[in-house]
Coordinates of C-alpha atoms and ligand atoms in Angstrom, one line a residue:
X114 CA 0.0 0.0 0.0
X115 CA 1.2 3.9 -0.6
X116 CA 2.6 6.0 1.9
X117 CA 0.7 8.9 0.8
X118 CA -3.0 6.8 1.3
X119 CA -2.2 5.7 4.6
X120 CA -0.7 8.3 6.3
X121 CA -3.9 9.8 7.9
X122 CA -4.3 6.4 9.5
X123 CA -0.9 6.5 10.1
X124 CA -1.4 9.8 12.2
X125 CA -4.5 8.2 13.4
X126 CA -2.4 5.0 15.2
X127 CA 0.1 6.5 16.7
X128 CA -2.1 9.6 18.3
X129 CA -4.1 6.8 20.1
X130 CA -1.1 4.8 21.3
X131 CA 0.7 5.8 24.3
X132 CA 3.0 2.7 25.1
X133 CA 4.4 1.8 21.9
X134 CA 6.8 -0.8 20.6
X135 CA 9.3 -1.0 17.8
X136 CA 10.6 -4.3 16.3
X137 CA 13.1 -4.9 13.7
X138 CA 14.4 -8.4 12.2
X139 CA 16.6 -11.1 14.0
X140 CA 20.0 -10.4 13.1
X141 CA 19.4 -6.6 13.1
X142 CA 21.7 -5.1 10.1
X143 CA 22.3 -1.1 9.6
X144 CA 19.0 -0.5 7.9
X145 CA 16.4 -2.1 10.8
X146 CA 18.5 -0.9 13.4
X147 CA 18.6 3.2 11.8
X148 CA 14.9 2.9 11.5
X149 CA 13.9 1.8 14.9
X150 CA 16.5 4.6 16.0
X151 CA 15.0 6.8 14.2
X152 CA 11.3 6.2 14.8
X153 CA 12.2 5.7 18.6
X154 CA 13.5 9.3 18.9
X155 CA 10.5 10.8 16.7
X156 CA 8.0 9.0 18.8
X157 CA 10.1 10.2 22.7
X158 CA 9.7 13.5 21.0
X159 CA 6.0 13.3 21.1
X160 CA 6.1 11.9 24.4
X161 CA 5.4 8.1 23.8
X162 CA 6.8 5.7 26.2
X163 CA 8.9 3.3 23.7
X164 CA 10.5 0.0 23.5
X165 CA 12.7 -1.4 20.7
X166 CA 13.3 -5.0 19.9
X167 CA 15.4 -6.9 17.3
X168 CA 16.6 -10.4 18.3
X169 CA 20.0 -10.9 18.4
X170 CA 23.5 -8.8 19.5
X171 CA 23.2 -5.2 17.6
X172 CA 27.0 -4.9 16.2
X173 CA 29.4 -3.2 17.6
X174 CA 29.7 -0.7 14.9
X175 CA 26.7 1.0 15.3
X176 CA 27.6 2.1 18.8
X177 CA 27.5 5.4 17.4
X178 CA 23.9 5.5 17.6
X179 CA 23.6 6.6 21.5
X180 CA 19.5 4.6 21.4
X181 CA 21.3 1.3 20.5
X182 CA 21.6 0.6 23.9
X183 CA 18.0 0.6 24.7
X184 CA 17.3 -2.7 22.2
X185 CA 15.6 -5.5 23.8
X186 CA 15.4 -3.9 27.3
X187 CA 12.4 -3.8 28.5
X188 CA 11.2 -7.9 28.7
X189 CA 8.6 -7.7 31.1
X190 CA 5.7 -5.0 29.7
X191 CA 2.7 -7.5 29.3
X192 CA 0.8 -5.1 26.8
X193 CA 1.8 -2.4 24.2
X194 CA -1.2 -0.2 22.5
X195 CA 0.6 -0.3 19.0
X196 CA 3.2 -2.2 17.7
X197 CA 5.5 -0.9 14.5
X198 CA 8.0 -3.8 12.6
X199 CA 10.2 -2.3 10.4
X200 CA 12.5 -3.9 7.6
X201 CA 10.2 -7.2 8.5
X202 CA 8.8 -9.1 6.1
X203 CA 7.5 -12.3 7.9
X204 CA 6.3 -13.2 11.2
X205 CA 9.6 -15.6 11.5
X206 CA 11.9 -12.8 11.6
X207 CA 10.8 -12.0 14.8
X208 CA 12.8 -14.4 16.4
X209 CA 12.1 -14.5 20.0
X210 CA 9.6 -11.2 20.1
X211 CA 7.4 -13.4 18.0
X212 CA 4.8 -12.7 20.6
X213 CA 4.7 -9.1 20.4
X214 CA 1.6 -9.0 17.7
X215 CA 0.0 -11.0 20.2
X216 CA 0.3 -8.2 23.1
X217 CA -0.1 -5.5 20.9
X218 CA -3.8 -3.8 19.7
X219 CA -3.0 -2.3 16.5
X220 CA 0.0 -3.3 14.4
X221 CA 1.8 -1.1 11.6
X222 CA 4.6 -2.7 8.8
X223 CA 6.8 -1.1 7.1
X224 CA 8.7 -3.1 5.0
X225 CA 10.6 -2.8 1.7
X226 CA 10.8 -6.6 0.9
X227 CA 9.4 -8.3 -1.3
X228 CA 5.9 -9.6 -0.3
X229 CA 5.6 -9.5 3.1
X230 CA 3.6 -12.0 4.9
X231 CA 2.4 -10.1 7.9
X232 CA -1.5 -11.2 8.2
X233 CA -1.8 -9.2 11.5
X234 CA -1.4 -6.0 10.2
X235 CA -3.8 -3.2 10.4
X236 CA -1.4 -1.0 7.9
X237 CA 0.4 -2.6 5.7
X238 CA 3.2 -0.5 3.6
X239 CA 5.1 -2.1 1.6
X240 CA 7.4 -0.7 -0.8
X241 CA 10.1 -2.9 -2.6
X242 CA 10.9 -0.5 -5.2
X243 CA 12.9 1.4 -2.0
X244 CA 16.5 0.4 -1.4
X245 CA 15.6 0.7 2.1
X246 CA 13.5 0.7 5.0
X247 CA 14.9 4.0 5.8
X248 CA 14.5 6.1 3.1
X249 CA 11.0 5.2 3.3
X250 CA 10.8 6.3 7.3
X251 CA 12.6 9.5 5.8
X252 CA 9.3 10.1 3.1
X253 CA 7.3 9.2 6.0
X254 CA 8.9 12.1 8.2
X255 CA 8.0 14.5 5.2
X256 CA 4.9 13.8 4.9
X257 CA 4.5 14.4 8.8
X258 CA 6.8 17.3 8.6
X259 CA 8.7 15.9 11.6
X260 CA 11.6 17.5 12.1
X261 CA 14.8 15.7 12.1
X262 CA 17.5 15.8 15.0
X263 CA 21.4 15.1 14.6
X264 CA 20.0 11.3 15.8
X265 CA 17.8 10.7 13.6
X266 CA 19.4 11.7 10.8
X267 CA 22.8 9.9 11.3
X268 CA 20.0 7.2 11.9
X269 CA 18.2 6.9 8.7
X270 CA 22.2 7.9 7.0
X271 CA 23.2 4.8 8.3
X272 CA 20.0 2.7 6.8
X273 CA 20.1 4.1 3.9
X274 CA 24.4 3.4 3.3
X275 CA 23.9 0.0 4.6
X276 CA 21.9 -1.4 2.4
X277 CA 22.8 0.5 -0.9
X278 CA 25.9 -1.0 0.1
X279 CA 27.0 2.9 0.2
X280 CA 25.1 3.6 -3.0
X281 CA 26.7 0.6 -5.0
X282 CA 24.2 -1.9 -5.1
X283 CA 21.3 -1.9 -8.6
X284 CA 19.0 -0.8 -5.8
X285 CA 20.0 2.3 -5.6
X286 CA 17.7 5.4 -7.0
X287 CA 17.9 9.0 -7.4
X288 CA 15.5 9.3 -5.2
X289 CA 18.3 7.6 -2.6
X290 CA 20.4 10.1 -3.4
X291 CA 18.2 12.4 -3.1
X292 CA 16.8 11.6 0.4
X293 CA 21.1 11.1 1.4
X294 CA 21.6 14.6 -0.3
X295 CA 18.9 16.3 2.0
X296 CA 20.1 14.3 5.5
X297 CA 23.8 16.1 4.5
X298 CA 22.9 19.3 4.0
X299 CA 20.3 20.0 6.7
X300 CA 22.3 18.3 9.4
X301 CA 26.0 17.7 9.7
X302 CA 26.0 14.3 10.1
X303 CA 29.6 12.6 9.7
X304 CA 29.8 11.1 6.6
X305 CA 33.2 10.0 6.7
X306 CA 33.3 8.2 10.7
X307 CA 30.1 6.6 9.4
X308 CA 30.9 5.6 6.4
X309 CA 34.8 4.5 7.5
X310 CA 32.7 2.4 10.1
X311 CA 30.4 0.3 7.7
X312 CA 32.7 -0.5 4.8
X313 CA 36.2 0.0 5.2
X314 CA 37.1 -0.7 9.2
X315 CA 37.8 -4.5 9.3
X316 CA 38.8 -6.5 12.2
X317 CA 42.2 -8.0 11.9
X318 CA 41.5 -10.7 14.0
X319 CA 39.2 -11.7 10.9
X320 CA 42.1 -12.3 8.7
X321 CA 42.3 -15.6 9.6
X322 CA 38.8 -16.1 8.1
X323 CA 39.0 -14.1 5.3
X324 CA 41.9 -16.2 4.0
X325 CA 39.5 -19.6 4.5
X326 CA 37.1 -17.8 2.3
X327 CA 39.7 -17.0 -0.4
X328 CA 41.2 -20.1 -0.4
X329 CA 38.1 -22.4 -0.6
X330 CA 35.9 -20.3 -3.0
X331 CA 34.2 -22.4 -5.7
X332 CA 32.9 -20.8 -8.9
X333 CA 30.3 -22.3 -11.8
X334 CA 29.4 -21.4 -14.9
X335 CA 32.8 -20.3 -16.4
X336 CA 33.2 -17.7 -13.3
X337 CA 29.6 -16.1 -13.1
X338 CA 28.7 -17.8 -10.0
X339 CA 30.8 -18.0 -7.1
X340 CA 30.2 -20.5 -4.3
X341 CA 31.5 -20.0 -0.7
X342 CA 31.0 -22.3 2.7
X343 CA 32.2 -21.8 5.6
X344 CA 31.3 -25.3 7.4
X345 CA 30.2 -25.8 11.0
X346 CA 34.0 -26.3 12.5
X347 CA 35.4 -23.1 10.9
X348 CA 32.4 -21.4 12.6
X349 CA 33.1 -22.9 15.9
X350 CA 37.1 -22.7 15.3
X351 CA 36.6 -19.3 15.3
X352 CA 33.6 -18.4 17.6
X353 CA 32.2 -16.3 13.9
X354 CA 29.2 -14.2 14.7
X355 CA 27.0 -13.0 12.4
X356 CA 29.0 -9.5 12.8
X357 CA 32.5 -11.4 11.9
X358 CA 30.9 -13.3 8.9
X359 CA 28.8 -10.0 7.6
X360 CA 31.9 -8.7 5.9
X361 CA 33.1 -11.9 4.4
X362 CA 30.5 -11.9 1.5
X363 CA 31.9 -9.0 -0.8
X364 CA 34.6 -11.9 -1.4
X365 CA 32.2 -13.8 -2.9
X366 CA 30.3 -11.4 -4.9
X367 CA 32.9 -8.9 -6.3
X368 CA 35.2 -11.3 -8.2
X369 CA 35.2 -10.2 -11.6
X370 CA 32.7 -12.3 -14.1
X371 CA 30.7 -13.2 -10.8
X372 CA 26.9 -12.1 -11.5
X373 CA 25.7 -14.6 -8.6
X374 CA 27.0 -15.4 -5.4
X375 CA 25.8 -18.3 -2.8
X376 CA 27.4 -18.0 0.4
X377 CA 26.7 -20.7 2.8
X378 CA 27.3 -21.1 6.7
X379 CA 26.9 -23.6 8.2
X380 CA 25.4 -22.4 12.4
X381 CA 25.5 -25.8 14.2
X382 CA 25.5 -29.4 12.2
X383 CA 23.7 -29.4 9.5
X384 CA 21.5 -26.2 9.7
X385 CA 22.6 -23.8 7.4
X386 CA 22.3 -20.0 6.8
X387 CA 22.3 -19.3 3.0
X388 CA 22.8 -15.8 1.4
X389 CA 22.2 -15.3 -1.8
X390 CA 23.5 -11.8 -3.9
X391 CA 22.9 -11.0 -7.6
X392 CA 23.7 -8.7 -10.5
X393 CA 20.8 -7.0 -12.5
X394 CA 18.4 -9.0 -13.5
X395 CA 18.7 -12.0 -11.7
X396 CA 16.2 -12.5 -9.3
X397 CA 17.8 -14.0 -6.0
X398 CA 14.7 -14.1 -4.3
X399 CA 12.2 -16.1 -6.3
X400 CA 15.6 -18.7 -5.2
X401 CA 15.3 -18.3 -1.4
X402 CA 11.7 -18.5 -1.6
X403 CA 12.4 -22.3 -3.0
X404 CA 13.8 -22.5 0.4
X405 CA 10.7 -20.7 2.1
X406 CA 13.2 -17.6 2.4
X407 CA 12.8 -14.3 1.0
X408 CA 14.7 -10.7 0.6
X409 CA 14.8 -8.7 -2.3
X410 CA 15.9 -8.9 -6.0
X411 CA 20.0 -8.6 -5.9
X412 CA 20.1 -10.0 -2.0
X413 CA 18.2 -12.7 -0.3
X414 CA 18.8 -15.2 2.0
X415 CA 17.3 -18.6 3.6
X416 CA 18.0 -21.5 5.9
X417 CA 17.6 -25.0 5.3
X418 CA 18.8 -28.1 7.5
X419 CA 20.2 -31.4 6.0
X420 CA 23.0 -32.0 3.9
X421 CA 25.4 -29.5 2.4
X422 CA 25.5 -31.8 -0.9
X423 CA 22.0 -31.2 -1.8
X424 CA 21.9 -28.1 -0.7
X425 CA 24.7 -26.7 -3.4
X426 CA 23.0 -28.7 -5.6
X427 CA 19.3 -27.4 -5.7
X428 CA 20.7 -23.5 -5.2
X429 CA 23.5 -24.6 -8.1
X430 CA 19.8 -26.3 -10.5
X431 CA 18.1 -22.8 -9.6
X432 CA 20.5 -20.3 -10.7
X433 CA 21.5 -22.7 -13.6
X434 CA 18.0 -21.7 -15.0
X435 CA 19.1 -18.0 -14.9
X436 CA 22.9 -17.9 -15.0
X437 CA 23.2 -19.6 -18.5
Ligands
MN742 MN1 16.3 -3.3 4.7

């Protein structure tokens, strides 16, 4: 549904809610975690008590965002008038706040992947044509004329970078750059710490790591499709969290000639987490959704438990049908 159409109910929502949460997907990358920054400091400003959720450890890096603290604090409230998921598309995501649409009375998504399954919604936006969650909370903010602090600027900076891949990935749009160009020159956010902190600081205690994915890279096709696992005793040799790992993949994808990239870990035996990354037109999530996964167009991802063997084989079947 459009912004535009919903916003009076929008309004509507969040003037009747007083005790609000905010929840963002398991494994919360740059783009959920800017926009529940972001809409957590617009809603404090009208005086809404607020709690944020997102399962899992909220990296390091984005300790520059002072609210990241507050994530997944408050475990006892028992009831919450309205409940908003960002960058969610499915109920699964939740991880363990799975039973917040249960406590909650009304429920708003806003979501730029593609097809969201979120049946308890009473607003529904969902927007795949936006690179990401955040430069829709941004259109949002104009339309409510909400006026922007430092916070949640750097906020919705950070969503926006993170998962343009700092405006390199196909999913970038002018209006991207257009929402970026108008968070740096009405606020002076710091580009450069923010961007040095998402895509060039590494951890050298990764090298390790990064030399096991160099060294044991696979490709297909003549070079267009690279293949990458890391299996479940390189995980546990190195205590890998999904932090450590998140860099790895630009190995796997930027080769020249690639066009498609799988990218395998396996968590504990047998249970892998698969990530999928594309050029152009090759649609990477019509393949995770063969593994009831999702994501969008040039990045997807899915998990599947049994044996690694089939596993390459069914992902290498599906993007032979599009790769050749
Ligand atoms: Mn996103």
């Amino acid at each position: 549904m459009k912004l535009e159409t919903e916003i009076d109910n929008i309004k509507q929502l969040i003037s009747h809610a007083q005790n609000i949460a905010i929840v963002g997907h398991h494994n919360p990358d740059g783009d959920c975690i800017g926009c529940c920054v972001a809409v957590s400091a617009w809603l404090e400003s009208k005086g809404k008590a607020v709690s944020i959720y997102a399962d899992g450890d909220i990296p390091e890096k984005f300790s520059y965002l002072p609210r990241v603290k507050e994530f997944n604090q408050h475990t006892e409230i028992e009831h919450f008038d309205l409940l908003i998921v960002l960058d969610l598309s499915d109920v699964e995501r939740l991880g363990v706040w799975k039973d917040l649409p249960a406590k909650s009375d009304k429920i708003i998504v806003i979501d730029h992947h593609v097809k969201p399954a979120f049946k308890q919604a009473d607003i529904l936006i969902d927007l795949p044509q936006y690179a990401s969650c955040g430069e829709i909370i941004f259109e949002l903010f104009e339309l409510l004329k909400v006026k922007l602090s430092f916070e949640m600027a750097t906020a919705l900076y950070t969503s926006i970078i993170c998962d343009t891949g700092c405006f390199l990935f196909s999913n970038t749009t002018s209006n991207t750059h257009r929402v970026a160009e108008a968070l740096m020159s009405k606020h002076k956010i710091d580009i450069e710490g923010i961007n040095f902190k998402n895509f060039r600081a590494y951890d050298r205690r990764n090298i390790p790591v990064v030399t096991y994915v160099l060294k044991n890279m696979e490709f297909e096709f003549g070079g267009r499709l690279s293949i990458s696992v890391l299996p479940y005793k390189v995980v546990k040799k190195w205590n890998l969290n999904y932090e450590s790992r998140h860099g790895l993949f630009k190995y796997a994808t930027d080769a020249n000639g690639v066009i498609g990239s799988i990218f395998i870990t396996e968590l504990a035996k047998g249970e892998f987490n698969v990530s999928l990354r594309s050029l152009g037109n090759i649609d990477v999530a019509k393949i995770a959704q063969k593994l009831n996964g999702g994501g969008h167009r040039n990045a997807s991802g899915a998990t599947y438990k049994g044996s690694l063997k089939t596993l390459k084989q069914i992902l290498i079947a599906e993007f032979a049908k599009v790769i050749d």
